[in-house]
Short mmCIF file of C-alpha atoms and ligand atoms in Angstrom, two decimals:
data_model
loop_
_atom_site.label_atom_id
_atom_site.label_comp_id
_atom_site.label_asym_id
_atom_site.label_seq_id
_atom_site.Cartn_x
_atom_site.Cartn_y
_atom_site.Cartn_z
CA MET A 7 -3.55 39.40 18.53
CA GLU A 8 -0.85 37.87 16.97
CA ASN A 9 -1.00 38.01 12.82
CA LYS A 10 -1.80 34.57 11.31
CA THR A 11 0.31 33.32 8.44
CA LYS A 12 -2.31 32.01 5.81
CA TYR A 13 -2.23 29.12 3.27
CA ASP A 14 -4.05 27.45 0.59
CA VAL A 15 -3.23 24.32 2.18
CA VAL A 16 -1.77 22.82 5.28
CA ILE A 17 -0.83 19.17 5.61
CA ILE A 18 0.11 17.61 8.78
CA GLY A 19 2.46 14.87 8.35
CA GLY A 20 5.05 14.76 6.03
CA GLY A 21 5.09 10.98 5.51
CA THR A 22 4.63 8.88 2.43
CA SER A 23 1.37 10.42 1.42
CA GLY A 24 1.95 13.73 2.83
CA CYS A 25 5.12 14.01 0.64
CA ALA A 26 2.98 13.19 -2.36
CA CYS A 27 0.32 16.00 -1.42
CA ALA A 28 2.81 18.54 -0.89
CA TYR A 29 4.70 17.90 -3.97
CA MET A 30 1.43 17.93 -6.01
CA CYS A 31 -0.10 20.90 -4.17
CA ALA A 32 2.83 23.37 -4.40
CA LYS A 33 3.33 22.58 -8.25
CA ASN A 34 -0.10 23.26 -8.79
CA LYS A 35 0.96 27.00 -7.31
CA LEU A 36 -1.06 26.54 -4.03
CA LYS A 37 0.44 28.00 -1.12
CA THR A 38 1.21 25.16 1.17
CA LEU A 39 2.62 24.47 4.16
CA LEU A 40 3.53 20.61 5.53
CA VAL A 41 4.19 19.88 9.15
CA GLU A 42 6.31 16.58 10.41
CA LYS A 43 7.04 15.78 13.82
CA ASN A 44 10.17 13.99 13.14
CA ASN A 45 13.43 16.04 11.60
CA PHE A 46 13.15 14.08 8.37
CA LEU A 47 10.29 13.32 5.71
CA GLY A 48 9.06 9.77 4.58
CA GLY A 49 7.64 8.50 7.54
CA LEU A 50 7.27 4.62 7.40
CA MET A 51 9.32 4.67 3.97
CA THR A 52 12.39 6.08 5.85
CA GLY A 53 11.66 6.08 9.69
CA GLY A 54 9.80 2.84 9.49
CA LEU A 55 12.25 1.05 7.07
CA VAL A 56 9.38 -0.09 5.09
CA VAL A 57 10.88 -0.93 1.82
CA PRO A 58 10.39 -2.03 -1.08
CA VAL A 59 6.93 -0.32 -2.29
CA MET A 60 4.47 -3.05 -3.20
CA LYS A 61 3.25 -3.10 -7.02
CA SER A 62 0.13 -2.12 -6.78
CA SER A 63 -1.21 0.39 -9.66
CA VAL A 64 -2.38 -1.23 -12.81
CA LYS A 65 -3.78 2.26 -14.30
CA GLU A 66 -0.94 4.98 -13.52
CA TYR A 67 -3.52 7.34 -12.17
CA ASN A 68 -1.78 10.11 -9.92
CA CYS A 69 1.23 8.54 -10.18
CA GLU A 70 3.15 11.41 -11.13
CA TYR A 71 4.84 12.28 -7.83
CA TYR A 72 5.92 8.70 -7.50
CA SER A 73 7.46 8.90 -11.36
CA GLN A 74 9.35 12.05 -10.06
CA LEU A 75 9.98 10.07 -6.82
CA VAL A 76 12.06 7.02 -8.84
CA LYS A 77 13.49 9.65 -11.11
CA THR A 78 15.17 11.47 -8.52
CA ALA A 79 16.05 8.58 -6.34
CA LYS A 80 18.06 7.40 -9.24
CA LYS A 81 20.22 9.97 -9.48
CA TYR A 82 21.24 9.39 -6.04
CA LYS A 83 21.87 5.41 -6.18
CA ALA A 84 18.96 4.94 -4.03
CA GLN A 85 16.75 2.74 -6.10
CA ILE A 86 16.66 -0.01 -8.02
CA THR A 87 14.44 -1.72 -10.71
CA TYR A 88 13.59 -5.36 -9.75
CA LYS A 89 13.65 -8.29 -12.25
CA ASP A 90 9.63 -8.26 -11.55
CA LYS A 91 9.84 -4.31 -13.03
CA ASN A 92 8.95 -3.47 -9.76
CA ASP A 93 10.82 0.50 -9.76
CA GLY A 94 10.29 1.38 -5.88
CA TRP A 95 12.94 -0.65 -4.03
CA PHE A 96 14.42 2.46 -2.36
CA ASN A 97 17.09 3.04 0.08
CA PRO A 98 15.50 4.00 3.32
CA GLU A 99 18.24 6.64 4.79
CA LEU A 100 18.91 8.03 1.06
CA LEU A 101 15.37 8.56 0.60
CA LYS A 102 15.33 11.30 3.46
CA ILE A 103 17.77 13.49 1.26
CA VAL A 104 16.10 12.32 -2.06
CA LEU A 105 12.54 13.68 -0.69
CA ASP A 106 14.11 17.02 0.73
CA GLU A 107 15.23 17.55 -2.80
CA LEU A 108 12.20 16.09 -4.70
CA LEU A 109 9.90 18.57 -2.63
CA LEU A 110 12.02 21.59 -2.42
CA SER A 111 12.76 21.18 -6.29
CA GLN A 112 12.83 24.68 -8.11
CA ASN A 113 9.61 25.18 -9.16
CA ASN A 114 8.07 24.43 -5.87
CA ARG A 115 10.28 26.29 -3.53
CA LYS A 116 7.85 29.19 -3.74
CA TYR A 117 4.95 27.84 -2.95
CA LEU A 118 5.95 24.92 -0.13
CA ASP A 119 7.17 25.78 3.44
CA ILE A 120 8.08 22.80 5.74
CA LEU A 121 8.25 22.37 9.45
CA PHE A 122 10.03 20.28 10.99
CA GLU A 123 9.86 18.72 14.59
CA SER A 124 6.45 20.62 14.94
CA GLU A 125 3.30 19.59 15.85
CA VAL A 126 -0.36 21.28 16.06
CA LEU A 127 -1.08 22.38 19.88
CA ALA A 128 -4.81 23.53 19.20
CA VAL A 129 -7.77 24.20 16.29
CA GLU A 130 -9.91 26.60 16.28
CA ARG A 131 -13.64 25.49 14.00
CA ASN A 132 -16.29 27.66 12.83
CA ASP A 133 -19.13 25.01 12.64
CA LYS A 134 -17.81 22.69 9.79
CA LEU A 135 -15.07 24.48 8.48
CA ILE A 136 -11.57 24.33 10.75
CA THR A 137 -10.76 28.26 10.55
CA SER A 138 -6.99 28.20 12.08
CA ILE A 139 -4.39 26.11 14.20
CA VAL A 140 -1.53 26.42 16.36
CA LEU A 141 1.65 24.65 15.68
CA LYS A 142 4.20 24.18 18.35
CA SER A 143 7.64 24.42 16.53
CA ASN A 144 10.71 24.50 18.27
CA LEU A 145 9.48 26.17 21.54
CA LEU A 146 7.53 28.90 19.50
CA SER A 147 3.97 28.90 18.95
CA ILE A 148 2.74 29.59 15.29
CA PRO A 149 -0.66 30.55 14.35
CA ILE A 150 -1.46 29.58 11.22
CA GLU A 151 -5.13 30.04 9.07
CA ALA A 152 -5.70 27.99 5.85
CA SER A 153 -8.51 27.12 3.58
CA CYS A 154 -7.98 23.45 3.42
CA PHE A 155 -6.17 21.17 5.96
CA VAL A 156 -5.14 17.43 5.33
CA ASP A 157 -4.14 14.87 7.80
CA ALA A 158 -1.53 12.72 6.56
CA THR A 159 -0.50 11.48 9.78
CA GLY A 160 -1.30 7.88 9.53
CA SER A 161 -2.93 7.89 13.16
CA GLY A 162 -5.44 10.32 12.53
CA GLU A 163 -4.32 12.38 15.76
CA PHE A 164 -4.93 16.01 13.74
CA SER A 165 -8.65 14.80 12.72
CA LEU A 166 -9.17 14.05 16.27
CA MET A 167 -8.19 17.27 17.17
CA CYS A 168 -10.60 18.97 14.91
CA GLY A 169 -13.56 16.77 15.76
CA CYS A 170 -13.31 14.58 12.83
CA GLU A 171 -15.79 11.23 13.30
CA PHE A 172 -14.28 7.98 12.56
CA LEU A 173 -15.26 4.07 11.21
CA ASP A 174 -15.52 1.71 14.40
CA ASP A 175 -15.71 -1.24 12.44
CA ILE A 176 -12.86 -3.45 13.58
CA SER A 177 -13.24 -7.10 14.70
CA ILE A 178 -10.06 -8.23 14.31
CA LYS A 179 -6.71 -5.88 13.88
CA GLN A 180 -4.02 -6.17 11.74
CA GLN A 181 -0.57 -7.06 13.61
CA ASN A 182 2.07 -4.17 14.15
CA SER A 183 6.27 -4.70 12.71
CA LEU A 184 8.79 -3.15 14.52
CA ARG A 185 11.83 -3.42 11.05
CA PHE A 186 14.91 -3.51 11.48
CA ILE A 187 18.24 -3.38 9.20
CA LEU A 188 21.66 -5.51 9.45
CA GLY A 189 24.40 -4.83 8.00
CA ASN A 190 27.74 -6.12 7.08
CA VAL A 191 26.00 -9.54 5.63
CA ASP A 192 27.91 -11.08 3.01
CA ILE A 193 24.98 -11.27 0.23
CA GLU A 194 26.87 -13.26 -2.64
CA ARG A 195 27.22 -16.20 -0.05
CA PHE A 196 23.63 -15.76 1.57
CA VAL A 197 21.95 -16.44 -1.89
CA LYS A 198 24.26 -18.74 -2.97
CA PHE A 199 23.15 -20.78 0.72
CA ILE A 200 19.49 -19.83 -0.08
CA LYS A 201 19.20 -20.88 -3.67
CA ASN A 202 20.84 -24.47 -2.29
CA ILE A 203 18.13 -25.13 -0.10
CA ASP A 204 15.10 -23.32 -1.93
CA TYR A 205 14.44 -24.19 -5.39
CA ASP A 206 11.11 -22.41 -5.46
CA GLU A 207 10.88 -19.01 -7.46
CA ASP A 208 7.73 -18.13 -5.33
CA ILE A 209 10.28 -17.64 -2.25
CA THR A 210 12.96 -16.88 -2.85
CA ASN A 211 13.88 -14.52 -6.15
CA THR A 212 17.86 -13.16 -6.75
CA TYR A 213 18.94 -10.93 -9.01
CA ARG A 214 21.98 -9.26 -10.03
CA ASN A 215 21.13 -5.27 -11.12
CA ASP A 216 23.85 -4.74 -13.50
CA LEU A 217 21.97 -1.63 -15.22
CA ASP A 218 21.25 0.56 -12.45
CA THR A 219 23.87 0.17 -9.36
CA ASN A 220 26.86 -1.37 -10.05
CA ASP A 221 26.43 -4.59 -10.14
CA GLU A 222 24.68 -5.35 -6.76
CA ILE A 223 22.21 -8.63 -5.97
CA HIS A 224 19.00 -8.55 -5.05
CA PHE A 225 16.97 -10.78 -3.35
CA THR A 226 13.56 -11.19 -1.11
CA THR A 227 12.74 -14.31 0.71
CA ALA A 228 9.97 -15.09 3.32
CA SER A 229 8.77 -17.97 5.92
CA THR A 230 5.63 -17.78 7.56
CA TRP A 231 3.19 -20.14 9.69
CA ASP A 232 0.54 -17.86 8.35
CA THR A 233 -0.09 -20.83 5.10
CA ASN A 234 0.04 -23.98 5.05
CA LYS A 235 2.60 -24.04 2.48
CA VAL A 236 6.44 -25.72 3.73
CA TRP A 237 8.54 -22.86 3.67
CA ALA A 238 12.48 -23.92 2.80
CA LEU A 239 13.43 -21.42 5.49
CA ASP A 240 10.73 -22.96 8.35
CA LYS A 241 13.37 -26.10 9.05
CA TYR A 242 16.18 -23.45 10.00
CA LEU A 243 13.52 -21.38 11.97
CA LYS A 244 12.21 -24.22 13.68
CA LYS A 245 15.77 -25.40 14.76
CA GLY A 246 16.64 -21.99 16.11
CA VAL A 247 13.67 -22.54 18.43
CA ARG A 248 14.59 -26.44 19.41
CA ASP A 249 18.02 -24.89 20.11
CA GLY A 250 16.74 -22.08 22.32
CA ILE A 251 17.86 -19.42 20.21
CA LEU A 252 14.40 -18.19 18.76
CA LEU A 253 10.63 -18.59 20.27
CA ASP A 254 8.18 -20.18 18.53
CA SER A 255 6.07 -17.08 17.80
CA ASP A 256 9.55 -15.87 16.25
CA ARG A 257 8.15 -18.39 13.68
CA ASN A 258 5.03 -16.29 12.75
CA TYR A 259 6.17 -14.09 9.82
CA PHE A 260 9.85 -14.03 8.49
CA GLN A 261 10.62 -11.82 5.41
CA ILE A 262 13.80 -10.53 4.19
CA PHE A 263 15.34 -7.92 1.57
CA SER A 264 18.22 -6.56 -0.02
CA VAL A 265 18.23 -2.76 0.39
CA ALA A 266 18.83 -0.58 -2.78
CA GLY A 267 22.54 1.13 -2.76
CA ALA A 268 24.06 -1.06 0.36
CA ARG A 269 25.63 -4.19 -0.69
CA ASN A 270 25.65 -5.82 2.09
CA GLU A 271 22.55 -4.73 3.94
CA VAL A 272 19.57 -7.00 4.83
CA ALA A 273 15.76 -5.01 5.80
CA PHE A 274 13.42 -7.30 7.71
CA ASN A 275 9.80 -6.81 7.73
CA CYS A 276 9.40 -8.43 11.21
CA PRO A 277 9.62 -9.06 13.97
CA ARG A 278 5.66 -8.96 13.96
CA ILE A 279 4.19 -7.29 17.31
CA ASN A 280 0.56 -7.45 18.88
CA ASN A 281 -1.19 -4.15 18.32
CA TYR A 282 -2.19 -3.23 21.86
CA LEU A 283 -2.88 0.55 20.36
CA ASP A 284 -5.96 1.04 22.89
CA ASN A 285 -3.84 0.45 25.73
CA PRO A 286 -0.25 2.71 25.78
CA PHE A 287 1.12 0.81 29.07
CA LYS A 288 0.84 -2.65 27.24
CA TYR A 289 1.98 -1.21 23.93
CA SER A 290 5.26 0.48 25.21
CA LEU A 291 5.70 -3.25 26.51
CA GLU A 292 5.47 -4.66 23.22
CA LEU A 293 7.93 -2.31 21.87
CA ILE A 294 10.49 -4.07 24.50
CA GLU A 295 9.53 -7.38 23.53
CA ALA A 296 10.13 -6.60 19.83
CA ARG A 297 13.57 -5.18 20.11
CA LYS A 298 14.25 -8.64 22.29
CA ALA A 299 12.82 -10.44 18.94
CA ILE A 300 14.91 -8.50 17.24
CA TYR A 301 18.21 -9.58 18.87
CA ARG A 302 17.02 -12.93 19.05
CA LEU A 303 16.49 -12.75 15.03
CA TYR A 304 20.12 -11.08 14.65
CA ASN A 305 21.70 -14.41 16.82
CA PHE A 306 19.87 -16.75 14.77
CA THR A 307 20.93 -15.84 11.26
CA LYS A 308 24.27 -15.09 12.49
CA LYS A 309 24.49 -18.84 13.80
CA TYR A 310 22.07 -20.57 10.78
CA PHE A 311 22.89 -18.24 7.49
CA ASP A 312 26.10 -18.69 5.63
CA GLY A 313 26.66 -14.76 4.93
CA PHE A 314 25.47 -13.45 7.86
CA GLU A 315 28.52 -14.42 10.99
CA ASN A 316 29.87 -10.85 10.92
CA ALA A 317 26.36 -9.27 10.63
CA VAL A 318 25.46 -6.02 12.87
CA ILE A 319 22.91 -4.12 14.03
CA VAL A 320 22.65 -0.99 12.26
CA ASN A 321 19.00 0.25 12.17
CA ILE A 322 16.21 -0.16 14.46
CA ALA A 323 13.36 1.69 12.87
CA THR A 324 12.64 4.79 14.82
CA GLN A 325 8.42 4.99 13.54
CA THR A 326 6.85 1.69 14.56
CA GLY A 327 5.17 -0.35 11.73
CA ILE A 328 1.48 0.38 12.40
CA ARG A 329 -0.33 -1.08 9.46
CA GLU A 330 -3.56 0.05 10.45
CA GLN A 331 -4.98 2.49 13.28
CA LYS A 332 -7.83 5.35 12.72
CA ARG A 333 -9.95 5.37 9.45
CA ILE A 334 -12.20 8.60 8.84
CA LYS A 335 -15.66 8.62 8.67
CA SER A 336 -15.52 10.11 4.73
CA LYS A 337 -17.90 11.44 2.08
CA TYR A 338 -18.00 7.87 0.55
CA ILE A 339 -17.12 5.02 2.61
CA TYR A 340 -15.41 2.50 0.33
CA SER A 341 -16.73 -1.07 0.94
CA LYS A 342 -15.85 -4.63 0.25
CA GLU A 343 -18.60 -4.50 -2.25
CA ASP A 344 -16.93 -2.21 -3.93
CA ILE A 345 -13.49 -3.87 -4.08
CA ILE A 346 -14.85 -7.07 -4.56
CA SER A 347 -17.13 -6.23 -7.55
CA GLY A 348 -14.23 -3.51 -9.23
CA LYS A 349 -16.99 -0.84 -8.97
CA ALA A 350 -15.99 2.11 -11.24
CA PHE A 351 -15.77 5.96 -10.51
CA ASP A 352 -15.52 9.02 -12.29
CA ASN A 353 -12.37 9.89 -12.13
CA PRO A 354 -10.74 7.75 -9.54
CA VAL A 355 -7.65 8.58 -7.20
CA LEU A 356 -6.09 4.94 -8.32
CA GLU A 357 -6.82 1.99 -10.09
CA ALA A 358 -4.60 -1.26 -8.29
CA ASN A 359 -4.86 -4.45 -7.50
CA TYR A 360 -2.91 -5.12 -4.61
CA PRO A 361 -4.36 -8.17 -2.32
CA ILE A 362 -6.58 -7.72 0.74
CA ASP A 363 -3.60 -8.43 3.31
CA ILE A 364 -4.15 -9.00 6.59
CA HIS A 365 -1.87 -9.91 9.22
CA SER A 366 -3.41 -11.42 12.14
CA LYS A 367 -1.63 -12.95 15.49
CA ASP A 368 -3.14 -16.14 15.14
CA LYS A 369 -1.86 -19.12 12.96
CA ASP A 370 -3.78 -19.60 9.66
CA LYS A 371 -6.15 -16.61 10.67
CA SER A 372 -3.93 -14.04 7.75
CA LEU A 373 -5.38 -13.53 4.60
CA LEU A 374 -3.68 -12.83 1.32
CA VAL A 375 -6.77 -12.35 -1.00
CA LYS A 376 -6.56 -11.66 -4.87
CA THR A 377 -8.85 -9.25 -6.02
CA VAL A 378 -10.17 -7.82 -9.44
CA ASN A 379 -8.56 -4.23 -10.26
CA TYR A 380 -10.20 -1.68 -8.21
CA SER A 381 -10.60 1.91 -8.16
CA LEU A 382 -11.06 4.41 -5.43
CA PRO A 383 -13.13 7.64 -5.16
CA VAL A 384 -12.46 11.08 -3.92
CA GLU A 385 -14.83 11.13 -1.78
CA SER A 386 -13.53 8.28 0.45
CA LEU A 387 -10.87 11.14 1.38
CA ILE A 388 -12.84 13.79 2.80
CA SER A 389 -14.50 14.01 6.12
CA SER A 390 -18.15 13.47 6.33
CA ASN A 391 -18.74 15.95 8.94
CA LEU A 392 -15.77 18.84 7.99
CA ASP A 393 -16.10 20.17 5.01
CA ASN A 394 -12.77 21.63 4.68
CA LEU A 395 -10.95 18.44 5.81
CA TYR A 396 -8.89 15.48 4.09
CA ALA A 397 -7.57 12.27 5.43
CA ILE A 398 -4.89 10.28 3.10
CA GLY A 399 -2.64 7.40 3.26
CA LYS A 400 -3.76 5.16 6.17
CA LEU A 401 -6.64 7.39 7.04
CA VAL A 402 -8.59 6.30 4.08
CA GLY A 403 -12.46 6.12 4.62
CA ALA A 404 -12.65 2.34 3.63
CA ASP A 405 -13.97 -0.89 5.96
CA PHE A 406 -11.35 -3.08 7.74
CA GLU A 407 -10.99 -5.67 4.89
CA THR A 408 -10.54 -3.10 1.79
CA HIS A 409 -7.99 -1.07 3.81
CA SER A 410 -5.71 -3.76 4.07
CA ALA A 411 -5.47 -3.63 0.37
CA LEU A 412 -5.56 -0.04 0.11
CA ARG A 413 -2.88 1.05 2.83
CA VAL A 414 -0.05 -0.01 -0.05
CA GLN A 415 2.53 2.97 -0.57
CA LYS A 416 1.93 3.53 -3.93
CA SER A 417 -1.55 4.05 -3.42
CA CYS A 418 -1.30 5.89 -0.66
CA MET A 419 1.07 8.57 -2.71
CA SER A 420 -1.85 8.38 -5.63
CA MET A 421 -4.52 9.66 -2.25
CA GLY A 422 -1.88 12.36 -1.38
CA GLU A 423 -1.55 13.63 -5.30
CA ALA A 424 -5.36 13.16 -5.70
CA VAL A 425 -6.22 14.99 -2.90
CA ALA A 426 -4.15 17.94 -3.85
CA ARG A 427 -5.81 17.96 -7.53
CA HIS A 428 -9.19 18.35 -5.77
CA ILE A 429 -8.43 21.51 -3.51
CA LYS A 430 -6.25 22.85 -6.45
CA GLN A 431 -10.18 22.77 -8.50
CA LYS A 432 -11.88 23.62 -5.17
CA LEU A 433 -10.25 26.40 -4.70
CA PHE A 434 -9.75 27.77 -8.26
CA SER A 435 -13.08 27.06 -9.38
CA ASN A 436 -14.78 27.97 -5.80
CA THR A 437 -16.94 24.80 -6.47
CA GLU A 438 -17.77 21.76 -4.38
CA ILE A 439 -17.02 18.84 -6.49
C1 FAD B 7 5.18 -3.23 8.80
C2 FAD B 7 4.74 -2.57 7.47
C3 FAD B 7 5.30 -2.98 6.53
C4 FAD B 7 4.45 -2.76 5.24
N1 FAD B 7 4.80 -3.36 4.23
C5 FAD B 7 4.97 -2.51 2.99
C6 FAD B 7 5.42 -2.81 1.83
O1 FAD B 7 6.76 -3.92 1.92
N2 FAD B 7 5.21 -1.90 0.79
C7 FAD B 7 4.21 -1.17 0.84
O2 FAD B 7 4.22 -0.75 -0.24
N3 FAD B 7 3.58 -0.77 1.87
C8 FAD B 7 3.87 -1.60 3.05
N4 FAD B 7 3.52 -0.82 4.30
C9 FAD B 7 2.38 0.29 3.78
C10 FAD B 7 2.51 1.43 4.26
O3 FAD B 7 3.93 1.32 4.34
C11 FAD B 7 1.94 2.17 4.54
O4 FAD B 7 0.36 2.16 4.78
C12 FAD B 7 2.12 3.69 4.22
O5 FAD B 7 3.38 4.00 4.25
C13 FAD B 7 1.43 4.85 5.08
O6 FAD B 7 1.51 6.18 4.78
P1 FAD B 7 0.73 7.06 5.51
O7 FAD B 7 0.81 8.30 4.62
O8 FAD B 7 -0.31 7.09 5.79
O9 FAD B 7 1.57 7.32 6.98
P2 FAD B 7 3.23 7.39 7.14
O10 FAD B 7 4.06 7.16 6.00
O11 FAD B 7 3.35 6.85 8.38
O12 FAD B 7 3.39 9.15 7.79
C14 FAD B 7 2.74 9.79 8.41
C15 FAD B 7 3.73 11.00 8.88
O13 FAD B 7 2.69 11.93 9.52
C16 FAD B 7 3.73 11.91 10.82
N5 FAD B 7 3.16 12.56 11.79
C17 FAD B 7 2.70 11.10 12.50
N6 FAD B 7 1.82 12.46 13.60
C18 FAD B 7 2.26 13.61 13.49
C19 FAD B 7 1.67 15.10 14.05
N7 FAD B 7 0.92 15.14 15.02
N8 FAD B 7 2.38 15.93 13.78
C20 FAD B 7 3.01 16.16 12.68
N9 FAD B 7 3.55 14.97 11.88
C21 FAD B 7 2.63 13.75 12.41
C22 FAD B 7 4.52 11.06 10.76
O14 FAD B 7 5.86 11.19 11.52
C23 FAD B 7 5.08 10.46 10.06
O15 FAD B 7 6.28 11.12 8.64
C24 FAD B 7 3.50 -1.80 5.12
C25 FAD B 7 3.21 -1.04 6.64
C26 FAD B 7 3.78 -1.38 7.71
C27 FAD B 7 3.32 -0.77 8.86
#
C-alpha cells in the first residue's frame, strides 16, 4: 500500500472561502493542503468575474484575511476603494496573481501546499470520521490522510462523496448568471452620458479615484424589472427590444461596474439564466442561451450607450455564476427567525447586515429585504453527521432565505477564517467545541 501524506487540514476548493480558510490554517501553523480543480485560485471572484465584494460586515470578526487581501491587492493596483468606502473592488484577473502571493507568503509557505487541476477520486470513512482521500492530479493518484476536511467547493461535491447530509428546503430557486467583461470602452464618455440621463444617485454612482489608481473613473449602474421603480436605463433596454436587438427577458436584470485597475473595462452582472442544476442537459443548453444573451447585450451597448461604440468582449466567465446549490445539514441550522431577530451567538463567525437577496426568474418576485445586524455560529459550518467535515461559503447550513444574505463574499471569507481558528483550537486542545 502506498504511503499516505498526512495533513492537519485538507481544503477542497480554492475559491472565495477556501482561500481564506487555507491562509488562516497555515498562519495558525496547521499543516494544510488546498486542492483546486482550476489552474488558478479565487473561484467566483476570479473565474466567475464576480466583482465587487458587497459591503456586509458591521463588526470586523474574522476579517483578518480580507484586510490582508486588500493590502496585497493594493500593491498590484488590483483594488480600489469606492466612494462608499467599500475597499472590495478588485480586478478579477490580477486577483489570481494576488492570491498566489498572499496564500504562499513567506510565513505560510512552510505549512501550506496547493494542488491545482486536482480533484477528489475517492473518500474513506471510519463511521463518522473521514480518514483519507485519494486525489487525481495530472493523471496521478495521490493518497492523503488528514485530521479535518473542509468542503469549499460551492457545489458540495466533496461533502456528497463523503456521505454528508444536506438540507432540502428549496421552494424557489436563485437564478444563475454568466458574467462577462467588455473592453475598449470610453468610460469618461459613458459616465457623461449616464449622468445626463440619470440624476438618481441610487442607481448611478460615479467616482474619480485620485488616490489609489492613477485617476481612474469608476461607476456602477443598473436596471431591473424586479421592482416597480422606473430605472433610467430601462427606456434604452425597451428600445433595444423594440428594435429587435434584445429579447424582453434581457431586461430582467442589467447591472454594470467599472473594473479596478482597468481604465476601459466594464464588468456585467448579467445575463441571468435559469437554474436547471437538477438537469445537466437543460443546464448545458442554458449556458448556450447565456452566451447568445451576452452577444445581444454587447451589440445593444455598442449601439445605444455613448462610449461603447468600439467595445470588445474580452472575458466570459469560466465559472458559471451559481448563487445557491447545496447547503449542508449542519449542527446548527441557521434560520429566518435567527436573522430577523438578530440572535446573538458566542464567538460569532461574523456580524453582518447584507440583506436577504433572492434573484427570481419571475417579474416582481425577486427580494431584497433589509435585516437587523445578524451573526452566525460556527456550528452552522460543521456537518451534523460527520465529525471532521466542515463546509464553508455557499455550503453554509442555513435555510434558503438566510443563505441569500450569508452568501456574499466577505461573509464567505469570514466563514473560512472562523473554521480555521476552530480547527486549530480543536486539534491543539483536543476537545470538541
Ligand atoms: C452571479 C453572482 C453574482 C454575485 N454577486 C456578488 C457581489 O456582487 N458581491 C458579493 O460579495 N458576492 C456576490 N455573489 C456571491 C459570492 O460571489 C459567492 O457566494 C461566493 O463567492 C461563494 O464563495 P465559495 O467559496 O462558496 O465558492 P467559490 O468562490 O465558487 O469557490 C469554489 C471553488 O471550489 C473549486 N471547486 C469546485 N469543485 C471542486 C472540486 N471537486 N475539487 C476541487 N476544487 C473544486 C472551484 O473551482 C472554486 O475555485 C454573487 C454570486 C453570483 C453567483
